[in-house]
Short mmCIF file of C-alpha atoms in Angstrom, two decimals:
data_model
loop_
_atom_site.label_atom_id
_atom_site.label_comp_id
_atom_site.label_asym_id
_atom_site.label_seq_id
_atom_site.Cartn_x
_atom_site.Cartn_y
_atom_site.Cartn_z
CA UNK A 16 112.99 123.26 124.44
CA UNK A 17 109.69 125.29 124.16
CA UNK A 18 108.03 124.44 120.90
CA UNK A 19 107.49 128.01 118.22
CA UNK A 20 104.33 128.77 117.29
CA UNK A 21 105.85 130.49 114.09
CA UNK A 22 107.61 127.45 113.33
CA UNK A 23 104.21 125.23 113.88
CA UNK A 24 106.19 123.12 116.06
CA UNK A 25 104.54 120.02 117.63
CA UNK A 26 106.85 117.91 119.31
CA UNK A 27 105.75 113.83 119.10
CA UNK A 28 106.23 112.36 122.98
CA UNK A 29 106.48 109.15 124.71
CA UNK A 30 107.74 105.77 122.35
CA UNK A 31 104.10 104.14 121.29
CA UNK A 32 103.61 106.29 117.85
CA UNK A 33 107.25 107.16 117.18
CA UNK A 34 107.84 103.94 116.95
CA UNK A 35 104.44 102.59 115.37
CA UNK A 36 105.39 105.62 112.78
CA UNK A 37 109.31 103.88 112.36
CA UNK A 38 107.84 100.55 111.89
CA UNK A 39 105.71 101.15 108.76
CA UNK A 40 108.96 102.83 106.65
CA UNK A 41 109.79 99.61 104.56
CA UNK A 42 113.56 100.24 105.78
CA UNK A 43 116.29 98.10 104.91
CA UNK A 44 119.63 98.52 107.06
CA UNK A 45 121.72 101.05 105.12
CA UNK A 46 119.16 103.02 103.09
CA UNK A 47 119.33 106.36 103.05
CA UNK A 48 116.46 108.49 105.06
CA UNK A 49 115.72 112.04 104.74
CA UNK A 50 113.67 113.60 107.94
CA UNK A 51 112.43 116.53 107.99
CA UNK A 52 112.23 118.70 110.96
CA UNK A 53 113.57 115.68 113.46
CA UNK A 54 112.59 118.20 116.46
CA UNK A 55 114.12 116.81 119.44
CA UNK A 56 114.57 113.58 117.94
CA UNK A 57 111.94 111.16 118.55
CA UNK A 58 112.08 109.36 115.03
CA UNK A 59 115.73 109.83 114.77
CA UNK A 60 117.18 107.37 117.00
CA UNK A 61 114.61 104.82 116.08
CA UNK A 62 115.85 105.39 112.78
CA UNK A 63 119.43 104.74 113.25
CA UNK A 64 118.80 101.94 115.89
CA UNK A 65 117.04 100.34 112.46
CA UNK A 66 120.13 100.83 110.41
CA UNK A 67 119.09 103.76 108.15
CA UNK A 68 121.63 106.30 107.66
CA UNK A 69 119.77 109.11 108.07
CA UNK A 70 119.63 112.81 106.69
CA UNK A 71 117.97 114.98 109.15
CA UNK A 72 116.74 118.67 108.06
CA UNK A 73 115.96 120.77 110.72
CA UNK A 74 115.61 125.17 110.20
CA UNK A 75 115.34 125.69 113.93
CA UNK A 76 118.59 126.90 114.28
CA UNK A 77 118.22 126.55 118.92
CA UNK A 78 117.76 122.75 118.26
CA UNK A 79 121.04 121.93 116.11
CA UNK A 80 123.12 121.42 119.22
CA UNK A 81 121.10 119.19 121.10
CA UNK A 82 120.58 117.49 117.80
CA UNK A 83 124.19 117.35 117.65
CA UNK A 84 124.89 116.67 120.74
CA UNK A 85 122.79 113.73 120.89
CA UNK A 86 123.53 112.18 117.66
CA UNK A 87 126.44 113.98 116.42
CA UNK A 88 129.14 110.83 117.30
CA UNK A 89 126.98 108.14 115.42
CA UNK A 90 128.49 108.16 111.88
CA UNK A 91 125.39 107.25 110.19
CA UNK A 92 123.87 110.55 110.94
CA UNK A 93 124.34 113.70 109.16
CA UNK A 94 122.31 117.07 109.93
CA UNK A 95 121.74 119.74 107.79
CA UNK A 96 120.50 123.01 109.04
CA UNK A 97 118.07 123.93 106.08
CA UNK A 98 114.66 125.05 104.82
CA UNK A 99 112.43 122.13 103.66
CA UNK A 100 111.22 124.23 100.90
CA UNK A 101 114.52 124.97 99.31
CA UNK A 102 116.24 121.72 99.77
CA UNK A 103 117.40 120.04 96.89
CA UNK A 104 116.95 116.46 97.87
CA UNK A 105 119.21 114.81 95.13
CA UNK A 106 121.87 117.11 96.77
CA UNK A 107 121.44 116.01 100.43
CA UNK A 108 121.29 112.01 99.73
CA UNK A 109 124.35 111.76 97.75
CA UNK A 110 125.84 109.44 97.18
CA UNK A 111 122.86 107.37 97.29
CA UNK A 112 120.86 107.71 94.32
CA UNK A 113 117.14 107.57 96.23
CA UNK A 114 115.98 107.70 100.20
CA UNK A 115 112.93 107.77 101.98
CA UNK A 116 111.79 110.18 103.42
CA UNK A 117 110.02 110.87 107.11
CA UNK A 118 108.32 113.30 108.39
CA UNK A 119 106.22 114.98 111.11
CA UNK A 120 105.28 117.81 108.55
CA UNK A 121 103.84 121.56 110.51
CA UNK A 122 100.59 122.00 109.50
CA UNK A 123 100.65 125.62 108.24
CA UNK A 124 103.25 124.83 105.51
CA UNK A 125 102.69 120.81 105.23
CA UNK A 126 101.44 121.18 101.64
CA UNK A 127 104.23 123.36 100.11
CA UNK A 128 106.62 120.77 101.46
CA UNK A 129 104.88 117.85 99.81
CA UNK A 130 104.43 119.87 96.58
CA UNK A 131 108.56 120.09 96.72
CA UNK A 132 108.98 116.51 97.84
CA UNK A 133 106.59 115.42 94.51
CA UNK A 134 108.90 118.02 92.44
CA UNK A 135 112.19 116.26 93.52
CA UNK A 136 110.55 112.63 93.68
CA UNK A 137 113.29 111.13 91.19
CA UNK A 138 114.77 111.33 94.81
CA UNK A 139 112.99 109.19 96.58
CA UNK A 140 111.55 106.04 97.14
CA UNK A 141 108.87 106.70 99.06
CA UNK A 142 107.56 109.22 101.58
CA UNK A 143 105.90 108.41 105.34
CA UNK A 144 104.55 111.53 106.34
CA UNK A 145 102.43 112.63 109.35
CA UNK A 146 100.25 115.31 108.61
CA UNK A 147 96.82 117.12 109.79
CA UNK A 148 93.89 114.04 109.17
CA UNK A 149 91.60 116.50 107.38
CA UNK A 150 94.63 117.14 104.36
CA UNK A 151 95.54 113.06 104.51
CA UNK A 152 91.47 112.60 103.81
CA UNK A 153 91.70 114.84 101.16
CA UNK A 154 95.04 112.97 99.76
CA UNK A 155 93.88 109.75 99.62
CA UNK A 156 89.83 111.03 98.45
CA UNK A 157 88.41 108.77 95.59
CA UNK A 158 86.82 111.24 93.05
CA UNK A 159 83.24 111.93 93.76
CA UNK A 160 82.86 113.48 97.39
CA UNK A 161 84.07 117.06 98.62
CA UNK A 162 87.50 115.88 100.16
CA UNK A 163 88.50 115.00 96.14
CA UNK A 164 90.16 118.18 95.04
CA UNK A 165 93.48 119.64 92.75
CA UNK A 166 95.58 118.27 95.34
CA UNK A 167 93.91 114.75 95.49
CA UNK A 168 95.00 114.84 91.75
CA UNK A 169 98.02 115.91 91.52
CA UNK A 170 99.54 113.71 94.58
CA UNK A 171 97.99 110.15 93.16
CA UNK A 172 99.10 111.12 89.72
CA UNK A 173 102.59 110.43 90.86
CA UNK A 174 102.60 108.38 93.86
CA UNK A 175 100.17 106.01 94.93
CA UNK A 176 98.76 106.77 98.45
CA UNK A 177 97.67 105.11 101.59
CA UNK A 178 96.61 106.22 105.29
CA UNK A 179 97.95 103.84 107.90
CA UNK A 180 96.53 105.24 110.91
CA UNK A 181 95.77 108.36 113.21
CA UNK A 182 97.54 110.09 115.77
CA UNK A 183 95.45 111.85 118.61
CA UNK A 184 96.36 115.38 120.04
CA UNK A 185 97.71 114.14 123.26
CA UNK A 186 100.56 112.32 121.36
CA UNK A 187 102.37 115.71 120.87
CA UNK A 188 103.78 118.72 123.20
CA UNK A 189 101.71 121.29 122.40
CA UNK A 190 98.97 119.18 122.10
CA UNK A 191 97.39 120.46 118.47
CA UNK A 192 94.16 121.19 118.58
CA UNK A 193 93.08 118.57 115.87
CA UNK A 194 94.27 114.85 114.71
CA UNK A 195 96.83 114.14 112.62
CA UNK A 196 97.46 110.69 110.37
CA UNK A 197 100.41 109.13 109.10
CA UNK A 198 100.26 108.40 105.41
CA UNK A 199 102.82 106.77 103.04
CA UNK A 200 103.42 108.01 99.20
CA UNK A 201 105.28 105.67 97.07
CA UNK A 202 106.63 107.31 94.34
CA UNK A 203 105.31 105.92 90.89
CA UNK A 204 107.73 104.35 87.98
CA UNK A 205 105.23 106.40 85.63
CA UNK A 206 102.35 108.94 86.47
CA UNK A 207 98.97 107.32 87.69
CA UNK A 208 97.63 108.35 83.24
CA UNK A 209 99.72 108.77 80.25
CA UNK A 210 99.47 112.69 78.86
CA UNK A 211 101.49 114.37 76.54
CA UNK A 212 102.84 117.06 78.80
CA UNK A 213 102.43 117.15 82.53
CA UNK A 214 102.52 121.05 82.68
CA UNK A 215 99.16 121.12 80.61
CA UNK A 216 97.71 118.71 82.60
CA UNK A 217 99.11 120.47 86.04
CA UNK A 218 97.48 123.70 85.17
CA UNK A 219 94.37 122.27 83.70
CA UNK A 220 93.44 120.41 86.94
CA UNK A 221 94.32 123.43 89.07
CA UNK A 222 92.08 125.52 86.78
CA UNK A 223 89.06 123.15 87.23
CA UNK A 224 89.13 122.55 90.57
CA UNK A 225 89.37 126.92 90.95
CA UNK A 226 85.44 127.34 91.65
CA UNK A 227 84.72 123.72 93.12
CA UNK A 228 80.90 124.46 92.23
CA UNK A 229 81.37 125.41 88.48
CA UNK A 230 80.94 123.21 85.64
CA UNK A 231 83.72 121.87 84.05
CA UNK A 232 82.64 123.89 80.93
CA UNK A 233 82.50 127.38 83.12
CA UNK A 234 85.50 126.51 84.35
CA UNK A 235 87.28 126.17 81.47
CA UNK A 236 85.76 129.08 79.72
CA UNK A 237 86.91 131.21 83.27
CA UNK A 238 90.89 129.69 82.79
CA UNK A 239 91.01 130.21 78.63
CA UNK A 240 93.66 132.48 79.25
CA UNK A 241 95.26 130.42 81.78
CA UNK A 242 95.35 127.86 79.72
CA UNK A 243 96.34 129.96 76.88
CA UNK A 244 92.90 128.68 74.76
CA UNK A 245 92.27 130.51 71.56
CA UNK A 246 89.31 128.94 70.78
CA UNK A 247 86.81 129.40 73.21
CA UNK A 248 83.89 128.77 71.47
CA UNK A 249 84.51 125.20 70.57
CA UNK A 250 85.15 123.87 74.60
CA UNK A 251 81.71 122.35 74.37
CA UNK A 252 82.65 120.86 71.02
CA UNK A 253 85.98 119.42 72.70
CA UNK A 254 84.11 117.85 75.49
CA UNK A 255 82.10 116.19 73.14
CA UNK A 256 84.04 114.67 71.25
CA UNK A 257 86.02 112.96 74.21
CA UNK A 258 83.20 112.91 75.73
CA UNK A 259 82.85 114.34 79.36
CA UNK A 260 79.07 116.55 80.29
CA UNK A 261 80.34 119.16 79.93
CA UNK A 262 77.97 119.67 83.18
CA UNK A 263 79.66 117.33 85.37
CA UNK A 264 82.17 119.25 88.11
CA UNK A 265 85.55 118.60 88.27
CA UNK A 266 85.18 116.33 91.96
CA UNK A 267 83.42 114.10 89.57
CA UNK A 268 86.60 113.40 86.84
CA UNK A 269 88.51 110.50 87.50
CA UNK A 270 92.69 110.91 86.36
CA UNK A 271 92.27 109.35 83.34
CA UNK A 272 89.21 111.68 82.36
CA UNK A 273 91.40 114.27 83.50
CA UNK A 274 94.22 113.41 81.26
CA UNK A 275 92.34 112.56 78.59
CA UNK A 276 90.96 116.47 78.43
CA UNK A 277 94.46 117.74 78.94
CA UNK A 278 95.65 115.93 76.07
CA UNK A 279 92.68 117.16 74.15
CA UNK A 280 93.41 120.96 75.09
CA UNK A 281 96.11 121.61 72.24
CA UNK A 282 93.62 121.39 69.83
CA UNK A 283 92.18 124.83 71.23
CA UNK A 284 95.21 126.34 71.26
#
């Protein structure tokens, strides 16, 4: 099956990283798996062969009857013909109450798909997901360098992130013209810092990270309405009092810094 550009399809080949990718999901023999976008099925019979009972997601409508065809007798295999972003995961898994999921995620839409996965992550366990290297560097970033950004934040706040290793082009049919990694998410019991509501502190990182080179104060003062900030005038007061330099940039604030502000924030409003 020829692989659509407009899907971003890259189809993994040969048995060394689909099954070095299989053998880092801490499966047990009867959990439930979500995979998204099983392609022509490289993961997914490793997957069953380990047990899993497994959930496969797949919106290219030409490969459901291969798919099918392939796996369609094993009764620990159910596909749904679905878009990624629209799934509700709860939904798909029942009646088991959690599942991991897999993935070998298309770069062009890979972080609107995590976003949803982190949405629905009372779902799931924990996530092993291939994606391009240069957005699992920028996952996993400590604060401090450039790869730390809004998305570093808000994927560590609720799971806690590792790479595991890199795949090269030649792995995949089209070969890509860049690396990819394999990273696992575990969901967190709690969020990464204690705030008082996770909308405030959503926005409030997305606002700060908006003009990477702005000060945290300019930054804030550009997002008051944003924010919904009445009180302009007292930010540098505010950052005072927590305290954060209010010339520091926002690559530079740690989660706890971060939630610390966004708790802070009501004060102004």
């Amino acid at each position: 099956m020829r692989a659509k550009r407009s899907l971003g399809q890259n189809f993994l080949t040969g048995t060394h990283y689909p099954r070095r990718i299989v053998d880092s999901v801490p499966l047990q023999p009867g959990e439930t798996v979500v995979e998204i976008g099983p392609g022509h099925g490289a993961l997914t019979a490793l997957l069953l062969d380990r047990g899993a009972r497994v959930v496969a997601v797949e919106i290219d409508s030409e490969l459901i009857p291969a798919l099918r065809q392939t796996f369609g007798a094993r009764p620990n295999f159910l596909l749904i013909e679905a878009d990624a972003l629209t799934m509700d995961l709860g939904q798909l898994i029942a009646p088991a109450a959690k599942a991991r999921v897999v993935a070998n995620l298309p770069y062009y839409i890979s972080t609107p798909i995590l976003q949803r996965l982190i949405e629905q992550r009372a779902s799931a366990l924990d996530m092993t997901l291939m994606l391009q290297r240069e957005v699992v560097d920028r996952i996993t970033a400590p604060p401090g360098g450039k790869e730390y950004g809004a998305l570093s934040v808000l994927v560590q706040f609720y799971c806690e992130t590792e790479k595991l290793f890199d795949v090269p082009p030649g792995a995949f049919r089209p070969s890509p013209k860049v690396w990819s990694s394999v990273m696992r998410l575990t969901v967190r019991p709690q969020p990464a810092a204690a705030v008082r509501c996770e909308a405030t502190f959503i926005e409030l990182t997305k606002a700060l990270f908006a003009q990477r080179r702005k000060t945290i104060l300019n930054n804030l003062r550009a997002a008051q309405t944003r924010l919904r900030l009445e009180d302009g005038a007292r930010l540098s007061d505010l950052l005072a009092r927590i305290p954060l330099d209010p010339q520091r940039r926002a690559e530079t604030l740690s989660i706890a810094e971060l939630a610390l502000l966004a708790d802070a924030l009501p004060d102004l409003m």
